[in-house]
Amino acid sequence: MAERHAVVAGAGIGGLAAALALHRRGWRVTVCERAPEPPATGAGIGLAPNALRALEAIGVDAARAAGGAVPGAMGVRRPDGRWLTRAATADMTARYGIPPIAVPRPLLTAALAAALPPQALRYGTTVTGADGTGSRATVRTAGGPDLTADLLVGADGIHSPLRRAHFPAHPGPRYLGETAWRALVDAPDLRIPAMSETWGRGERFGITPLADGRYYLYATARVPAGTRSPDPRAELRRRFGTWHEPVPALLDRVARLAPADVLQNDLYDLAAPLPRLHHGRIVWLGDAAHAMAPNLGQGGCQAIEDAVVLAHLLPEGDAGYAEGGRDPVPAALAAYTAVRRARTDAVRVRARRVGRLGALRNPLAVAARDLAVRAVPARLALRGMDDLFNGFRLPR
C-alpha cells in the first residue's frame, strides 16, 4: 500500500508534535504554516511531567533539545512577597518521577521542526478550507494547489478557521476578562531559583527561570478586551513596580527591551467543549480543539498529549486496510475523541476556575482566598496535581 499522508495546519507546538509523532509512525507529513518563517523570538513554556512523558513516547528529550531549566521550587506569593504555597521540586520529582522544566518556546518548536524531513515544512502557506468527508481529505491552501491526504490535523489555534467552518453552531472562544503580557529577559546575575506566580487584586505576575540565564515573565490584569497602552513596558512598571523583589529588578530588564518584544494577548478559552474532536478525516488538537486559560500551565502540555495519543491510535503509515477493506483511519479518529475529549475539557474547566481565583479584586474576597490557599498543606496541594501530572497514558 502507498504511504499514508497527513497534512497539518499550523506549526505551533501541537502541530509540530503531531507531525513528528506521525512521521515516527511512518506517515508522510506536510505542515502548512501561514507565517512566512519560523519564529525567532517568543516567550517560554513550562513542560509538566505529563508533557515530558508524552514527548519521551515519540523519542524527544525536551531538556536536551531545548535547554530545559529545573526550578528549585514552585509556588504562589502575595505582592508583599509572602508565600501562600510552595512545593520543592525535589518533592515533585519524588512523587512524579520527573521534574517539570521550562524552555524557550522558539527553541522547542525549532527542535521539533528539525526532527522532520525538510520538505515536510511549508511556511507562508495558509490552509483556507477542507473537505474531509470522502475517502481522502481535500485541503485547500491560499495560492493553491489543493492537497490530498488521508488526514488533516487542525492545529490552527484558538481562532481556528477550520473549527469554525465545521462546527458553525459552536460559540467559539470567550474572553476571560484578562489581558496578558509576556517577555523573555536576560538576567543571569539575579539568580532567582524558584518558579513563582504572585497574586494581587485582579493582577498576577509570573517568573520562570530558564536554563540560559534568561527569565520568562508573564503578567495579567483584568481589563476590557482590546485594552492597550502606548508602551507596555511602562504599563508593567505602573502596575507591578512596587511589588516584592525580584519583580522591580526584572522590570528594569524589561525596560531595556524593545516595545515589540513585550507580547500582549487577551486571554480566551472555548466557551463550551466541541461536540467531538473530529469531523470526517479532519481532527483537531491543542487550542483549536480545547483552548484553555494558561492558569495551570497545561495548554501546550495538553496539545502535546493530543498529538502523541492521536498518532498512537492511527495505523502505521504503510499499514493496509482492515479485514473487509475498511480504512482504519475514521475509527481511530473516533477513538481519539473518546479518549481525549473528557480529559481536555476537565483541564479547561479547572484552568478557568483557577483563573477566577487569581483575578479576584474585592479586598475581602482576596483576603479569604489567600487565607484558604495558605491553609492547605503543601503535600495536599501537590497531591491535587496528580490527575494532571500522572494523567498521560497511551491507550491500549
Coordinates of C-alpha atoms in Angstrom, one line a residue:
M1 CA 0.0 0.0 0.0
A2 CA 1.2 3.6 -0.7
E3 CA 2.5 5.6 2.2
R4 CA -0.3 7.4 4.2
H5 CA -0.2 11.2 4.0
A6 CA -1.2 13.7 6.7
V7 CA -1.5 17.5 6.3
V8 CA -1.1 19.5 9.5
A9 CA -2.5 23.0 9.6
G10 CA -0.3 25.0 11.9
A11 CA 3.4 24.8 13.0
G12 CA 3.0 25.6 16.7
I13 CA 4.0 23.1 19.4
G14 CA 0.9 20.9 18.9
G15 CA 1.1 20.8 15.2
L16 CA 4.8 20.1 15.1
A17 CA 4.4 17.4 17.8
A18 CA 1.6 15.8 15.8
A19 CA 3.7 15.9 12.6
L20 CA 6.7 14.3 14.3
A21 CA 4.6 11.7 16.0
L22 CA 3.0 10.7 12.7
H23 CA 6.4 10.8 10.9
R24 CA 7.7 8.3 13.6
R25 CA 4.7 6.1 12.7
G26 CA 5.8 6.1 9.0
W27 CA 3.4 8.7 7.7
R28 CA 4.4 11.3 5.1
V29 CA 3.6 14.7 6.6
T30 CA 3.1 18.1 5.2
V31 CA 3.0 21.0 7.7
C32 CA 1.3 24.2 6.4
E33 CA 2.1 27.3 8.4
R34 CA 0.8 30.7 7.5
A35 CA 3.8 32.6 9.0
P36 CA 6.5 33.2 6.4
E37 CA 9.2 31.7 8.6
P38 CA 9.8 30.0 12.0
P39 CA 9.6 32.4 15.0
A40 CA 12.9 33.9 16.1
T41 CA 11.5 35.4 19.3
G42 CA 8.8 34.5 21.7
A43 CA 8.0 33.5 25.2
G44 CA 8.7 30.5 27.4
I45 CA 6.7 27.4 28.1
G46 CA 6.6 25.1 31.1
L47 CA 6.6 21.4 30.4
A48 CA 4.9 19.4 33.2
P49 CA 5.7 15.7 33.8
N50 CA 2.7 14.6 31.7
A51 CA 4.0 16.5 28.6
L52 CA 7.6 15.3 29.2
R53 CA 6.3 11.7 29.2
A54 CA 4.4 12.3 26.1
L55 CA 7.4 13.7 24.3
E56 CA 9.5 10.8 25.5
A57 CA 7.0 8.4 23.9
I58 CA 7.9 9.9 20.5
G59 CA 11.7 10.0 21.2
V60 CA 12.0 13.7 22.2
D61 CA 14.2 14.6 25.1
A62 CA 12.9 18.2 25.6
A63 CA 15.6 19.2 28.1
R64 CA 18.4 18.1 25.8
A65 CA 16.7 19.6 22.7
A66 CA 15.7 23.0 24.1
G67 CA 17.8 23.5 27.3
G68 CA 15.2 23.0 29.9
A69 CA 15.7 24.5 33.4
V70 CA 14.5 22.8 36.6
P71 CA 13.4 25.4 39.2
G72 CA 14.3 24.7 42.8
A73 CA 10.7 25.3 43.9
M74 CA 7.3 26.4 42.6
G75 CA 4.7 28.4 44.4
V76 CA 2.3 31.3 44.8
R77 CA 3.1 34.6 46.6
R78 CA 1.4 37.8 47.7
P79 CA 2.6 41.2 46.3
D80 CA 4.5 41.8 49.6
G81 CA 6.5 38.6 48.9
R82 CA 4.9 36.3 51.4
W83 CA 4.5 32.7 50.1
L84 CA 0.9 31.4 50.1
T85 CA 2.0 28.0 49.0
R86 CA 5.3 26.5 47.8
A87 CA 6.4 23.0 46.7
A88 CA 10.1 21.9 46.4
T89 CA 10.9 20.5 43.0
A90 CA 12.6 17.5 44.8
D91 CA 9.2 16.6 46.3
M92 CA 7.6 16.8 42.9
T93 CA 10.3 14.6 41.4
A94 CA 9.9 12.1 44.2
R95 CA 6.1 12.0 43.6
Y96 CA 6.0 12.1 39.8
G97 CA 9.4 10.6 38.8
I98 CA 10.4 13.5 36.7
P99 CA 10.6 17.3 37.4
P100 CA 8.9 20.0 35.4
I101 CA 11.1 22.0 33.2
A102 CA 10.9 25.4 31.4
V103 CA 12.1 26.0 27.9
P104 CA 12.1 28.9 25.5
R105 CA 9.2 28.3 23.1
P106 CA 11.1 29.1 19.9
L107 CA 13.8 26.5 20.9
L108 CA 11.3 23.8 21.4
T109 CA 9.5 24.4 18.1
A110 CA 12.9 24.5 16.4
A111 CA 13.8 21.2 17.9
L112 CA 10.6 19.6 16.8
A113 CA 10.9 21.0 13.3
A114 CA 14.5 19.9 13.0
A115 CA 13.4 16.3 13.6
L116 CA 11.1 16.4 10.5
P117 CA 12.2 15.9 6.9
P118 CA 13.0 19.4 5.5
Q119 CA 10.4 19.0 2.7
A120 CA 7.6 18.5 5.3
L121 CA 7.6 22.2 6.3
R122 CA 5.8 24.8 4.2
Y123 CA 6.0 28.2 5.7
G124 CA 3.9 31.0 4.1
T125 CA 1.2 28.5 3.3
T126 CA -2.3 29.1 4.7
V127 CA -4.9 26.4 4.8
T128 CA -8.1 28.1 3.8
G129 CA -10.6 25.2 3.9
A130 CA -11.0 21.4 3.6
D131 CA -13.4 18.7 2.7
G132 CA -12.8 15.6 4.9
T133 CA -16.0 13.6 4.1
G134 CA -14.7 11.4 1.4
S135 CA -12.2 8.5 1.2
R136 CA -9.5 11.2 1.1
A137 CA -9.3 14.7 2.5
T138 CA -9.0 17.6 0.2
V139 CA -7.1 20.5 1.7
R140 CA -7.3 24.0 0.1
T141 CA -4.5 26.5 0.5
A142 CA -4.1 30.1 -0.4
G143 CA -2.5 30.3 -3.7
G144 CA -3.2 26.5 -4.3
P145 CA -2.9 23.8 -5.4
D146 CA -5.1 21.6 -3.3
L147 CA -3.5 18.9 -1.3
T148 CA -4.9 15.4 -1.0
A149 CA -4.4 13.4 2.2
D150 CA -5.6 10.6 4.4
L151 CA -5.9 13.0 7.3
L152 CA -6.0 16.8 8.1
V153 CA -4.8 17.8 11.5
G154 CA -6.3 21.1 12.6
A155 CA -3.6 22.8 14.8
D156 CA -4.5 26.3 13.6
G157 CA -5.0 27.9 17.0
I158 CA -7.7 29.3 19.2
H159 CA -9.5 31.1 16.4
S160 CA -9.2 28.1 14.2
P161 CA -10.9 28.8 10.8
L162 CA -11.2 25.0 10.3
R163 CA -13.1 24.6 13.5
R164 CA -15.5 27.5 12.7
A165 CA -16.2 26.0 9.3
H166 CA -17.1 22.6 10.5
F167 CA -18.8 23.5 13.8
P168 CA -20.6 26.7 12.8
A169 CA -23.1 26.4 15.7
H170 CA -20.4 26.3 18.4
P171 CA -20.0 29.5 20.4
G172 CA -16.2 29.6 19.9
P173 CA -13.8 31.5 22.1
R174 CA -14.9 33.5 25.1
Y175 CA -13.0 36.4 26.6
L176 CA -11.9 35.7 30.1
G177 CA -11.8 39.3 31.3
E178 CA -8.0 39.5 31.4
T179 CA -5.1 40.5 29.2
A180 CA -1.6 39.0 29.5
W181 CA 1.9 40.4 28.8
R182 CA 4.8 38.0 28.1
A183 CA 8.5 38.6 27.7
L184 CA 11.9 37.0 27.9
V185 CA 14.6 38.9 29.8
D186 CA 18.3 38.3 30.2
A187 CA 19.2 38.5 33.9
P188 CA 21.7 35.7 34.9
D189 CA 23.0 37.9 37.8
L190 CA 19.7 37.8 39.6
R191 CA 19.9 34.0 40.3
I192 CA 16.3 33.5 41.0
P193 CA 15.8 29.8 41.9
A194 CA 12.0 29.5 42.1
M195 CA 9.2 29.5 39.6
S196 CA 6.6 31.7 41.1
E197 CA 3.3 33.4 40.5
T198 CA 2.2 36.4 42.6
W199 CA -1.4 37.1 43.1
G200 CA -2.6 40.6 43.8
R201 CA -6.1 42.2 43.4
G202 CA -7.1 41.4 39.8
E203 CA -3.4 41.3 38.7
R204 CA -0.8 38.5 38.6
F205 CA 2.9 38.3 37.9
G206 CA 4.8 35.1 37.0
I207 CA 8.5 34.4 37.0
T208 CA 10.0 31.3 35.3
P209 CA 13.8 30.7 35.3
L210 CA 15.3 29.3 32.0
A211 CA 18.5 27.3 31.6
D212 CA 20.4 30.1 29.7
G213 CA 20.1 32.7 32.5
R214 CA 17.0 34.3 31.0
Y215 CA 13.6 34.5 32.6
Y216 CA 10.2 34.0 31.1
L217 CA 7.9 36.7 32.6
Y218 CA 4.2 37.0 32.3
A219 CA 1.7 39.3 33.9
T220 CA -2.1 39.6 33.8
A221 CA -4.7 42.2 34.6
R222 CA -8.4 42.4 34.4
V223 CA -9.3 44.9 31.7
P224 CA -11.8 45.2 28.9
A225 CA -10.9 43.3 25.8
G226 CA -8.7 45.2 23.4
T227 CA -7.2 47.5 26.0
R228 CA -3.7 48.5 25.0
S229 CA -1.2 51.1 26.3
P230 CA 1.2 53.1 24.2
D231 CA 4.2 51.5 25.9
P232 CA 3.7 48.0 27.5
R233 CA 7.0 48.4 29.5
A234 CA 5.7 51.5 31.2
E235 CA 2.4 49.8 31.8
L236 CA 4.0 46.9 33.6
R237 CA 6.1 49.3 35.7
R238 CA 3.0 51.2 36.7
R239 CA 1.1 48.1 37.7
F240 CA 3.8 45.9 39.3
G241 CA 6.7 48.2 40.1
T242 CA 6.0 48.3 43.9
W243 CA 5.6 44.5 44.3
H244 CA 8.2 42.3 46.1
E245 CA 11.6 41.7 44.7
P246 CA 12.7 40.5 42.3
V247 CA 9.8 41.9 40.3
P248 CA 11.1 45.5 40.2
A249 CA 14.6 44.2 39.2
L250 CA 13.1 42.2 36.4
L251 CA 11.1 45.2 35.3
D252 CA 14.3 47.1 35.0
R253 CA 15.4 44.5 32.4
V254 CA 12.0 44.7 30.7
A255 CA 12.6 48.4 30.3
R256 CA 15.7 47.6 28.1
L257 CA 13.6 45.6 25.6
A258 CA 12.1 47.0 22.5
P259 CA 8.3 47.5 23.0
A260 CA 7.7 44.9 20.3
D261 CA 9.5 42.3 22.5
V262 CA 6.8 42.6 25.1
L263 CA 3.9 40.5 23.8
Q264 CA 0.3 41.2 24.8
N265 CA -2.6 39.0 24.2
D266 CA -6.1 39.0 25.6
L267 CA -7.0 35.7 27.3
Y268 CA -9.7 33.4 25.8
D269 CA -10.8 29.9 26.2
L270 CA -13.5 27.9 24.4
A271 CA -16.9 28.8 25.8
A272 CA -18.0 25.1 25.6
P273 CA -16.5 21.8 24.6
L274 CA -16.7 20.7 21.0
P275 CA -19.3 18.0 20.4
R276 CA -16.4 15.9 19.1
L277 CA -12.8 16.5 18.2
H278 CA -13.0 15.1 14.6
H279 CA -15.2 15.5 11.5
G280 CA -14.7 13.0 8.7
R281 CA -11.0 13.0 8.1
I282 CA -10.3 16.2 9.9
V283 CA -9.2 16.1 13.5
W284 CA -8.4 19.0 15.9
L285 CA -5.9 19.3 18.7
G286 CA -4.5 21.9 21.1
D287 CA -6.0 25.3 21.2
A288 CA -8.1 24.6 18.1
A289 CA -9.8 21.7 19.9
H290 CA -10.0 22.9 23.6
A291 CA -8.4 26.3 24.1
M292 CA -7.9 26.9 27.8
A293 CA -6.7 29.6 30.1
P294 CA -3.0 29.5 30.9
N295 CA -3.6 29.2 34.7
L296 CA -2.4 25.6 35.1
G297 CA 0.4 25.8 32.5
Q298 CA -1.4 22.9 30.6
G299 CA -2.3 24.4 27.3
G300 CA 0.8 23.4 25.5
C301 CA 1.1 20.2 27.6
Q302 CA -2.4 19.0 26.6
A303 CA -1.6 19.8 22.9
I304 CA 1.5 17.5 23.1
E305 CA -0.6 14.8 24.8
D306 CA -3.2 15.2 22.0
A307 CA -0.5 14.8 19.3
V308 CA 1.1 11.7 20.7
V309 CA -2.2 9.9 21.5
L310 CA -3.6 10.7 18.0
A311 CA -0.6 9.2 16.3
H312 CA -0.6 6.2 18.6
L313 CA -4.3 5.4 17.7
L314 CA -3.8 5.8 13.9
P315 CA -2.4 3.0 11.8
E316 CA 1.2 2.9 10.8
G317 CA 1.9 4.8 7.6
D318 CA 2.3 1.7 5.5
A319 CA -0.4 -0.4 7.2
G320 CA -3.1 -1.9 5.0
Y321 CA -6.8 -1.7 5.4
A322 CA -8.7 -3.8 8.0
E323 CA -10.4 -7.0 7.1
G324 CA -13.2 -6.3 4.7
G325 CA -11.4 -3.4 3.1
R326 CA -12.3 -0.9 5.8
D327 CA -9.9 2.1 6.3
P328 CA -8.9 2.2 10.0
V329 CA -8.4 6.0 10.0
P330 CA -12.1 7.0 10.7
A331 CA -12.3 4.6 13.6
A332 CA -9.0 5.9 15.0
L333 CA -10.3 9.5 15.0
A334 CA -13.5 8.4 16.8
A335 CA -11.3 6.7 19.4
Y336 CA -9.2 9.9 19.7
T337 CA -12.3 11.9 20.5
A338 CA -13.4 9.3 23.1
V339 CA -10.0 9.3 24.8
R340 CA -9.2 13.0 24.7
R341 CA -12.4 15.0 24.9
A342 CA -13.2 14.3 28.6
R343 CA -9.7 14.9 29.9
T344 CA -9.0 18.1 28.0
D345 CA -12.4 19.6 28.9
A346 CA -11.8 18.8 32.6
V347 CA -8.5 20.7 32.4
R348 CA -10.1 23.6 30.5
V349 CA -12.8 24.0 33.2
R350 CA -10.2 23.7 36.0
A351 CA -8.0 26.3 34.4
R352 CA -10.9 28.7 34.2
R353 CA -11.7 28.2 37.9
V354 CA -8.1 28.8 39.0
G355 CA -8.1 32.0 36.9
R356 CA -11.2 33.3 38.6
L357 CA -9.4 32.9 42.0
G358 CA -6.3 34.7 40.7
A359 CA -8.3 37.5 39.2
L360 CA -10.3 38.4 42.3
R361 CA -10.4 42.1 43.1
N362 CA -12.6 42.6 46.1
P363 CA -10.3 43.1 49.2
L364 CA -12.4 40.7 51.4
A365 CA -12.5 38.0 48.7
V366 CA -8.8 38.4 48.1
A367 CA -8.1 38.0 51.9
A368 CA -10.3 34.9 52.1
R369 CA -8.6 33.4 49.0
D370 CA -5.1 34.0 50.4
L371 CA -6.1 32.5 53.8
A372 CA -7.6 29.4 52.1
V373 CA -4.6 28.8 49.9
R374 CA -2.2 29.2 52.9
A375 CA -4.3 26.7 55.0
V376 CA -3.7 23.8 52.5
P377 CA -0.6 21.8 53.4
A378 CA 2.0 21.7 50.6
R379 CA 1.7 17.9 50.4
L380 CA -2.0 18.1 49.8
A381 CA -1.7 20.9 47.3
L382 CA 0.9 18.7 45.4
R383 CA -1.4 15.7 45.6
G384 CA -4.1 17.8 43.9
M385 CA -1.9 17.8 40.8
D386 CA -1.9 14.0 40.4
D387 CA -4.6 13.9 37.8
L388 CA -2.7 16.4 35.7
F389 CA 0.9 15.2 36.1
N390 CA 0.1 11.5 36.1
G391 CA -2.7 11.7 33.6
F392 CA -0.9 10.9 30.4
R393 CA -1.3 7.3 29.2
L394 CA -1.2 5.8 25.8
P395 CA -4.5 4.0 25.1
R396 CA -4.3 0.2 24.6

